[in-house]
Coordinates of C-alpha atoms and ligand atoms in Angstrom, one line a residue:
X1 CA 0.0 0.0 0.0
X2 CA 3.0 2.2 -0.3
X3 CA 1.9 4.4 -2.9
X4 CA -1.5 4.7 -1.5
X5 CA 0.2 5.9 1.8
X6 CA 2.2 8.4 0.0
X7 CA -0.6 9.8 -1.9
X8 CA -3.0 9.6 1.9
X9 CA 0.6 12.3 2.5
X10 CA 0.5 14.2 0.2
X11 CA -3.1 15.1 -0.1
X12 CA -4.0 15.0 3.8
X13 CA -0.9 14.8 5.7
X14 CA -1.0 13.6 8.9
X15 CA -4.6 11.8 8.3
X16 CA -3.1 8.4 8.8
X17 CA -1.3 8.8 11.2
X18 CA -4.3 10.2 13.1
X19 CA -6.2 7.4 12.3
X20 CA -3.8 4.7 12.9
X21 CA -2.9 6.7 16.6
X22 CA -7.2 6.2 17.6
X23 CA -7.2 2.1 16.2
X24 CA -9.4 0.1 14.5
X25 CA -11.6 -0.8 17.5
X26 CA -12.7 2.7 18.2
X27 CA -13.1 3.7 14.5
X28 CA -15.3 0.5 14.2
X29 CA -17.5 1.5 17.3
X30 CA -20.8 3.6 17.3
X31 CA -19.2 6.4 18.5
X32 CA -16.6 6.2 16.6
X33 CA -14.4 9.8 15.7
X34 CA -13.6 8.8 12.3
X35 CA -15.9 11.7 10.0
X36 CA -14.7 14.2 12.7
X37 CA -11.0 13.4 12.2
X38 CA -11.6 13.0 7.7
X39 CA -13.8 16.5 8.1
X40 CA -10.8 18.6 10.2
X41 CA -8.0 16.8 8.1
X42 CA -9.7 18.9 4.6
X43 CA -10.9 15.5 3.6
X44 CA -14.6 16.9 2.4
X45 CA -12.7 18.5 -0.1
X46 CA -11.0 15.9 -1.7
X47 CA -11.8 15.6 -5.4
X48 CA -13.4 19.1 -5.5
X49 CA -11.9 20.9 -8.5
X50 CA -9.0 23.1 -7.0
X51 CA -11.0 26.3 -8.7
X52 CA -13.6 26.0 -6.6
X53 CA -11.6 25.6 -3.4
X54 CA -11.2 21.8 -3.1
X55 CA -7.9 19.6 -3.4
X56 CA -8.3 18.7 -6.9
X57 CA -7.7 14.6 -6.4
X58 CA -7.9 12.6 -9.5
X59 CA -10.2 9.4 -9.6
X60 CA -6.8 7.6 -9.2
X61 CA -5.9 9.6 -6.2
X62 CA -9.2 8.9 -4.4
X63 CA -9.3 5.2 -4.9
X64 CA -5.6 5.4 -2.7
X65 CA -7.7 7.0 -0.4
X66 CA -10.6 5.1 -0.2
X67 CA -8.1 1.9 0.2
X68 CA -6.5 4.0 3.2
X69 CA -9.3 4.7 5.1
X70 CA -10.6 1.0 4.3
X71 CA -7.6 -0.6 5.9
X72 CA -7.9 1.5 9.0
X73 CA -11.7 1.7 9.3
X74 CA -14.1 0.3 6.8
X75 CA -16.8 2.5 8.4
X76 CA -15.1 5.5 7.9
X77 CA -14.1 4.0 4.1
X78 CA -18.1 3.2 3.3
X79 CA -19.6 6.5 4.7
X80 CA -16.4 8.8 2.8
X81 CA -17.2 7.1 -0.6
X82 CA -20.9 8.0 -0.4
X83 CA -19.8 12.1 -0.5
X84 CA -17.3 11.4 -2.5
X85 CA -19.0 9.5 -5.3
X86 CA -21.8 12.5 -4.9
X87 CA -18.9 15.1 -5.9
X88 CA -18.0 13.1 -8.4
X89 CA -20.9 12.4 -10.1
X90 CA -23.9 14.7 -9.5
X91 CA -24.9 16.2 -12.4
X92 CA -24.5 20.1 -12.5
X93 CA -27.5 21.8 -11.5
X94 CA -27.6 25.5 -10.6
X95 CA -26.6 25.2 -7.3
X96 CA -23.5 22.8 -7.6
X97 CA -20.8 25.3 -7.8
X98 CA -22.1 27.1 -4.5
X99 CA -22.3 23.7 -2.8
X100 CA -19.0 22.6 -3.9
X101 CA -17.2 25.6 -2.8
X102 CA -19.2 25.5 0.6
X103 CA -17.9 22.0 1.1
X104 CA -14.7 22.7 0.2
X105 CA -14.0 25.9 2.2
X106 CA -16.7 24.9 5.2
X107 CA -15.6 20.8 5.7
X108 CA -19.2 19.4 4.5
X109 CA -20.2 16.5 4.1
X110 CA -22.8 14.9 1.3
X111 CA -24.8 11.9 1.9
X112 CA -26.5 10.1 -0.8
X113 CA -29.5 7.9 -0.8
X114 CA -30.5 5.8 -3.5
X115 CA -31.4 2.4 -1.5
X116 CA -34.9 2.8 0.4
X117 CA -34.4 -1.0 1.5
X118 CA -37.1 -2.9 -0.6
X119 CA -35.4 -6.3 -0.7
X120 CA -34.8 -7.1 -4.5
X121 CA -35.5 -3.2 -5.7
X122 CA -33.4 -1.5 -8.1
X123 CA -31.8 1.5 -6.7
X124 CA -32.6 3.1 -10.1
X125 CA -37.0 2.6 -9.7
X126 CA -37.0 5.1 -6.4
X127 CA -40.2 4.9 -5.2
X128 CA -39.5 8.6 -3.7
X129 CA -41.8 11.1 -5.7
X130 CA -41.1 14.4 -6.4
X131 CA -44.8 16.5 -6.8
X132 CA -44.4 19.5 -9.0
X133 CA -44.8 22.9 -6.9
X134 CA -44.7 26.2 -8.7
X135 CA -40.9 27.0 -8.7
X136 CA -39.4 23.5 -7.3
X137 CA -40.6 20.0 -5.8
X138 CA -42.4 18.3 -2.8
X139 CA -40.6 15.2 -1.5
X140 CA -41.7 12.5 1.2
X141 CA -40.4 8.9 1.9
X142 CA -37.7 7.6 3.4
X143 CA -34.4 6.8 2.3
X144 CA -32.4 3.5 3.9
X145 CA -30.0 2.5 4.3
X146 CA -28.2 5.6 4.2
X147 CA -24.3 6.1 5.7
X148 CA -23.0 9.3 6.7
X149 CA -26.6 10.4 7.9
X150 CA -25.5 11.5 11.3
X151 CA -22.8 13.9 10.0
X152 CA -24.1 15.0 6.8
X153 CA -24.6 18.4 5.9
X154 CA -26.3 17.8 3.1
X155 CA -28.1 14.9 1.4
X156 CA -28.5 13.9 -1.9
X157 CA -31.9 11.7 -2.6
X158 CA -32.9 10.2 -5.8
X159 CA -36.5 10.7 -6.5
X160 CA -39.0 9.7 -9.6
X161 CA -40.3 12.8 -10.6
X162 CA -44.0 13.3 -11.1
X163 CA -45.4 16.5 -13.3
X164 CA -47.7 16.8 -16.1
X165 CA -44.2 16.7 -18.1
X166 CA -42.9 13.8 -17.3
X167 CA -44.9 10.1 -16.7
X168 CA -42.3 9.6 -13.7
X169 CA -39.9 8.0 -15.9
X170 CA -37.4 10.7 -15.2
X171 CA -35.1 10.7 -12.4
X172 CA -33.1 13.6 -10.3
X173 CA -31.1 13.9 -7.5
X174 CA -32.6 16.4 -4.6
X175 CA -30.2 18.7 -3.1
X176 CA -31.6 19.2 0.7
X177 CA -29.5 20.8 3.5
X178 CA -29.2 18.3 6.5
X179 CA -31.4 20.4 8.7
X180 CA -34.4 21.6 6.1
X181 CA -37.8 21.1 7.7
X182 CA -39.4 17.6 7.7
X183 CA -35.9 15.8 7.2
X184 CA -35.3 13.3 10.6
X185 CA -32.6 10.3 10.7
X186 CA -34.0 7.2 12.7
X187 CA -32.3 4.3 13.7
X188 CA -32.1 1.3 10.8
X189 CA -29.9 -1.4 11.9
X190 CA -28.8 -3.4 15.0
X191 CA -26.3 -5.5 13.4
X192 CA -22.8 -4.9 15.0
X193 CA -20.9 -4.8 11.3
X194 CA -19.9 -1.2 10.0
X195 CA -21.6 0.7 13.2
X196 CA -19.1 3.6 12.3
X197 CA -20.7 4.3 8.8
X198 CA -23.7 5.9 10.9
X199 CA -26.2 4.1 7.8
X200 CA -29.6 4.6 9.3
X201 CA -32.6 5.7 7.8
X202 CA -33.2 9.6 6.8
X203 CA -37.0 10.3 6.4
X204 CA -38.2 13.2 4.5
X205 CA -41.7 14.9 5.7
X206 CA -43.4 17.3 2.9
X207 CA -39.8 19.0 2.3
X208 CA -39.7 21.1 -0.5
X209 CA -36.4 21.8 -2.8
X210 CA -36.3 24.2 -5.2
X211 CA -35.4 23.7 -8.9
X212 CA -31.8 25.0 -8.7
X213 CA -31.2 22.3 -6.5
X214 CA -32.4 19.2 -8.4
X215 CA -30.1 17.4 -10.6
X216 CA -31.1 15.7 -13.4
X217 CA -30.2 12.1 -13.8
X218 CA -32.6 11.4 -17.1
X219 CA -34.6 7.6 -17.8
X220 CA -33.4 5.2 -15.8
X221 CA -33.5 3.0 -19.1
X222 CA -30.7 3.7 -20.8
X223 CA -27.6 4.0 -19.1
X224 CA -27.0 8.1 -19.8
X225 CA -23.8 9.9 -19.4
X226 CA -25.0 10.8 -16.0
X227 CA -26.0 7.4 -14.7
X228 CA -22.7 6.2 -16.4
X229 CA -20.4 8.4 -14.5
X230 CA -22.2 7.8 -11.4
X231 CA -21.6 3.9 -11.9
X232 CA -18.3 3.7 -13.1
X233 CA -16.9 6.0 -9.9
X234 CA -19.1 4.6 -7.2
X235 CA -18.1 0.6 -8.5
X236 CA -14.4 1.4 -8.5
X237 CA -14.3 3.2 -5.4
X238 CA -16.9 1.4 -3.3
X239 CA -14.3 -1.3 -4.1
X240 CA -11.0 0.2 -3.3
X241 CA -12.5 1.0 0.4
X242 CA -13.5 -3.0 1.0
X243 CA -9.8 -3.4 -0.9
X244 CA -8.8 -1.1 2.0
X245 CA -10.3 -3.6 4.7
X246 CA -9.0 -6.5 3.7
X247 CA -5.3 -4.6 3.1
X248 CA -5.9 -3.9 6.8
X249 CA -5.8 -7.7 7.7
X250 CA -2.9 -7.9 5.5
X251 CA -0.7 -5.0 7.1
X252 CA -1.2 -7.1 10.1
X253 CA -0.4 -10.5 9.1
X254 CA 3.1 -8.7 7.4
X255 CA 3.8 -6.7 10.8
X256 CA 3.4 -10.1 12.7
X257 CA 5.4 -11.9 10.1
X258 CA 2.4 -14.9 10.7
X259 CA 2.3 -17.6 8.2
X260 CA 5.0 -18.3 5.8
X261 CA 6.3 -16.1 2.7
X262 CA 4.6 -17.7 0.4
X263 CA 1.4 -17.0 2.1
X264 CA 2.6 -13.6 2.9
X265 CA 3.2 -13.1 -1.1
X266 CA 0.4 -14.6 -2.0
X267 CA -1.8 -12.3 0.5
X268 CA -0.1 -8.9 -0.9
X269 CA 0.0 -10.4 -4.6
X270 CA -3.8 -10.6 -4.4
X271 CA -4.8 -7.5 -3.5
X272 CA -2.2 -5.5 -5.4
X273 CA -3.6 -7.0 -9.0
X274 CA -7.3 -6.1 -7.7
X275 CA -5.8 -2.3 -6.9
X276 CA -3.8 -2.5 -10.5
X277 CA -6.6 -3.2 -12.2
X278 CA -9.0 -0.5 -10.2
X279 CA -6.5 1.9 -11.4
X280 CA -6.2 0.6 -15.0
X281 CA -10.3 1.4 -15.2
X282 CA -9.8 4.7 -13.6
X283 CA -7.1 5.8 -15.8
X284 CA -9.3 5.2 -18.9
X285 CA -12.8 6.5 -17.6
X286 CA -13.5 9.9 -18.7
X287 CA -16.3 11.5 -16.3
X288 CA -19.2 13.0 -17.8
X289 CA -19.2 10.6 -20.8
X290 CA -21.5 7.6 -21.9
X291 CA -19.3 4.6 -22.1
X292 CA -21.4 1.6 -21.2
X293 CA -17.9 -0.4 -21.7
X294 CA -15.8 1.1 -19.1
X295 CA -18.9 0.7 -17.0
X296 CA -18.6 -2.9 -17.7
X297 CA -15.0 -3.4 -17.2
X298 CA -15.3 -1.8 -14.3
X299 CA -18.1 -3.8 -12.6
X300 CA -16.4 -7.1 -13.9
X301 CA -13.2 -5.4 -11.6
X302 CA -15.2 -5.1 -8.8
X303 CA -17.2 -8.9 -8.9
X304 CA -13.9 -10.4 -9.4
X305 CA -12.0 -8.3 -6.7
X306 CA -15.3 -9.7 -4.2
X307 CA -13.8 -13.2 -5.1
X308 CA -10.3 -12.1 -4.1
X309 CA -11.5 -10.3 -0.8
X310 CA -13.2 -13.0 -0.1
X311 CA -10.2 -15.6 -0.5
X312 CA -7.7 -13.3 1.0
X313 CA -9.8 -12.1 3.9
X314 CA -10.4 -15.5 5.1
X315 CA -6.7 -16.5 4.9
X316 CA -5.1 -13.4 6.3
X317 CA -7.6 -14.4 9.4
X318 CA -6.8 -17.6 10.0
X319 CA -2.8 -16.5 9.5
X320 CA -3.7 -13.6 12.8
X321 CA -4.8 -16.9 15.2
X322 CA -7.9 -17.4 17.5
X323 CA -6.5 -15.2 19.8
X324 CA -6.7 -12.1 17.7
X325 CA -10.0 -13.0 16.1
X326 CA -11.5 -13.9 19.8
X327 CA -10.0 -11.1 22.3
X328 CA -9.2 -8.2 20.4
X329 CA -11.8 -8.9 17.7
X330 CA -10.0 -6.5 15.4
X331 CA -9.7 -9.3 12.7
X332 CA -13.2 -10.6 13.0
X333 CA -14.5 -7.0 12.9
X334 CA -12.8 -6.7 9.5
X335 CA -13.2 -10.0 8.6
X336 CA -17.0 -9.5 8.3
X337 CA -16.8 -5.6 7.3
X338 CA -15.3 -7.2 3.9
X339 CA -18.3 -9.4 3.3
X340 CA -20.6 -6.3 2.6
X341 CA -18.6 -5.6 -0.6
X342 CA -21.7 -8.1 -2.2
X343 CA -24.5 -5.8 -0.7
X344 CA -23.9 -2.8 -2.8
X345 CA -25.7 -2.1 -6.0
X346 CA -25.9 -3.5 -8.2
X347 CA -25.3 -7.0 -7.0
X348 CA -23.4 -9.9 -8.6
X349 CA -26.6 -12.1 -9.9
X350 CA -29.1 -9.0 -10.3
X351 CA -26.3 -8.1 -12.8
X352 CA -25.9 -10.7 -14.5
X353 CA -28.7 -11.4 -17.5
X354 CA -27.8 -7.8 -18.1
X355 CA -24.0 -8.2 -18.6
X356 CA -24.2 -11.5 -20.7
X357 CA -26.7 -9.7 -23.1
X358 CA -24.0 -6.8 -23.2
X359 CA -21.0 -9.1 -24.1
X360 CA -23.4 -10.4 -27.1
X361 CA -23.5 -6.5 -28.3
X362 CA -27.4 -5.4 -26.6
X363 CA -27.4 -2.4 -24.6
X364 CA -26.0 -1.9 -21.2
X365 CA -28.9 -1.6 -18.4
X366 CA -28.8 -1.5 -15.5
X367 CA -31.8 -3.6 -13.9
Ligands
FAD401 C1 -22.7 -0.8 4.6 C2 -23.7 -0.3 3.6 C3 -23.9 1.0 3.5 C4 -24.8 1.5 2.6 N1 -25.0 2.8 2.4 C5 -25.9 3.3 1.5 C6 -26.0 4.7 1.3 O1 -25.4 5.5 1.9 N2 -26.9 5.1 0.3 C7 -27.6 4.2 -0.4 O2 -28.4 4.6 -1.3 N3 -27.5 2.9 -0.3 C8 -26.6 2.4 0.7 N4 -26.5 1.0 0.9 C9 -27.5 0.2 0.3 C10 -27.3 -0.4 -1.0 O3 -27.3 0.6 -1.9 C11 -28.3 -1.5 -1.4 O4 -29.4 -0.8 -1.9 C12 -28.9 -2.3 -0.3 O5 -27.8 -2.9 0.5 C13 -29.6 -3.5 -1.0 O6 -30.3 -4.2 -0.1 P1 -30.1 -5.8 0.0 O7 -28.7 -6.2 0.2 O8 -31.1 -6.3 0.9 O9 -30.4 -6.2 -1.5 P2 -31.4 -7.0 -2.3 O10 -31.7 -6.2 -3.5 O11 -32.5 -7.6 -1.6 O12 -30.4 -8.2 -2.8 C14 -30.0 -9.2 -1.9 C15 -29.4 -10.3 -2.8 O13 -30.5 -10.8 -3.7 C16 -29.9 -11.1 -4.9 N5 -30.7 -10.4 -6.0 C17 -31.2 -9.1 -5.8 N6 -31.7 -8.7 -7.0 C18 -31.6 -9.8 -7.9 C19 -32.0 -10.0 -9.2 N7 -32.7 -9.1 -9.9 N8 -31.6 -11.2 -9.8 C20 -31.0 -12.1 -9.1 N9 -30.6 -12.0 -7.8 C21 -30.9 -10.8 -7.2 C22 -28.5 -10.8 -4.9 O14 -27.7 -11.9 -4.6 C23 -28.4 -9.8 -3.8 O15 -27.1 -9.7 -3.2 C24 -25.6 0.6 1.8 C25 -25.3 -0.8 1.9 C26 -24.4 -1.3 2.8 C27 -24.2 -2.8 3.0

């Protein structure tokens, strides 16, 4: 993970360091000061553009990132990709520019919510409407799960929109400040895995945006430039942070000098070709653009590097010992954070009819 650690440097110096000096367990707990310590290290502003305030970071440079913060707290990794995938990819709208240099220059965070947790629901049929109002929109419905939604400053939720122009085919992406009236966060989850991501459910009450601040995504049917560039970041990076947790096991298993070289090798070997080949995708993706193909590639990266996670994660575990796994728990915590690679959209199987029909030359969808 060198260069990822020299890039963490460079951009936010002293980040890791912080990080590594507060441990795993903490980061992974529900009070865990990870988005405080990302937010006063400048991290909002990661991949702002640098004439608007932010740091500037290439997509290469963020997936280093996202692999840091993964291999010292998956939390912190899942609930940082969500605003930065949103800065990524959100289509301009009139208010973009503002809110970029705001969460550049003021630390904020963005949360996004697609998912409204309808087992077997596409994240791209919200059932979230949008009612026309004179100048701008009415939105209720609940968005879950959603990270980040105890820190956010802002969240981003897709909604169908419904006017006497459109049939709700058309999709945008609501700008709504964190504290608007009728927006409340209420608990989602009891599970112990990933406590630190604060992914709960955000439910909005008759809260009205205005039209500068809803962002067009199009027809969910054809995967547009927007929905392209919003898939192609979010796949490579949502991987790179669940890269990040299993690197975490790794570093460990390499500090204890557990197993044998060849294990050791094999461990390192794994994950580097999954990070090569993250950043191979990433060179080639130009944001903005429709290209259904580097979509592809790049969700075929991340299914593969599941498979690899998977294998390595499970080794690098059993190389750490019972003792580890049973008293600290810092290597079962991880262990399991890694498994939730498979639960973000779109999944593995829900995927597949589409990709095979791509291969033969049909359309990309995404279902
Ligand atoms: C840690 C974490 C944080 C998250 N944070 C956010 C967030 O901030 N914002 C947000 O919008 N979302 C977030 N999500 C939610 C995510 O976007 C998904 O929408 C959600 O996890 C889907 O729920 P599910 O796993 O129950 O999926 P389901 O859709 O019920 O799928 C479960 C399994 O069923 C199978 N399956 C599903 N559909 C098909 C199909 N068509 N064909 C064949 N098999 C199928 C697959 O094997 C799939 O893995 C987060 C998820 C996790 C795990």
């Amino acid at each position: 993970m060198t260069d990822e650690l020299s890039t963490a440097e460079r951009l936010l110096p002293g980040l890791d360091r912080q990080l590594r000096e507060t441990g795993t367990a903490e980061l992974e707990s529900a009070t865990s000061p990870g988005l405080r310590i990302f937010r006063q290290a400048g991290g909002p502003g990661l991949v702002v553009p640098g004439e608007l305030g932010g740091l500037g970071a290439s997509l290469v440079d963020a997936l280093h990132i996202q692999r840091v913060l993964g291999a010292r707290s998956p939390s912190l990794a899942v609930a940082v990709n969500m605003h930065v995938c949103t800065v990524l990819a959100m289509p301009p709208c009139a208010a973009t520019e503002d809110l970029l240099r705001a969460v550049a220059g003021d630390h904020l965070y963005i949360a996004s919510g697609f998912g409204e947790g309808r087992p077997g629901a596409s994240v791209l049929a919200p059932t979230m409407r949008a009612e026309r109002l004179e100048k701008g929109w009415r939105l209720n419905g609940a968005k879950k799960p959603c990270s980040l939604s105890e820190s956010m400053d802002f969240l981003t939720a897709s909604v169908a929109l419904s006017s006497a122009d459109t049939d709700g085919s058309e999709m945008a992406l609501a700008i709504i400040p964190a504290d608007a009236e009728g927006v409340s966060v209420r608990p989602f989850r009891s599970s112990p895995v990933l406590v630190g991501s604060e992914t709960h459910e955000v439910v909005l009450t008759d809260v009205d945006v205005p039209d500068e601040c809803m962002s067009l995504l199009g027809d969910p049917q054809s995967l547009n430039a927007a929905l392209s560039t919003a898939f192609h970041t979010f796949e490579l990076l949502v991987t790179a942070s669940y890269v990040g947790a299993a690197s975490g096991l790794v570093e460990t298993v390499l500090e204890r000098r557990r197993g044998t070289a060849a294990e050791r090798v094999e461990l390192v070997g794994e994950l580097e070709t999954v990070m090569a080949s993250l950043e191979a995708v990433a060179r080639a993706c130009e944001l903005g653009q429709d290209d259904p193909a580097g979509v592809a590639r790049a969700l075929y990266v991340r299914y593969s590097a599941q498979r690899t996670i998977e294998r390595v994660a499970a080794l690098a575990t059993e190389l750490l010992g019972g003792t580890p796994y049973m008293v600290s728990g810092v290597s079962a915590t991880l262990f399991s954070a890694v498994r939730a690679l498979a639960f973000h959209p779109p999944s593995r199987s829900a995927m597949a009819d589409a990709l095979d029909r791509f291969v033969l030359g049909e359309p990309l969808i995404i279902p």
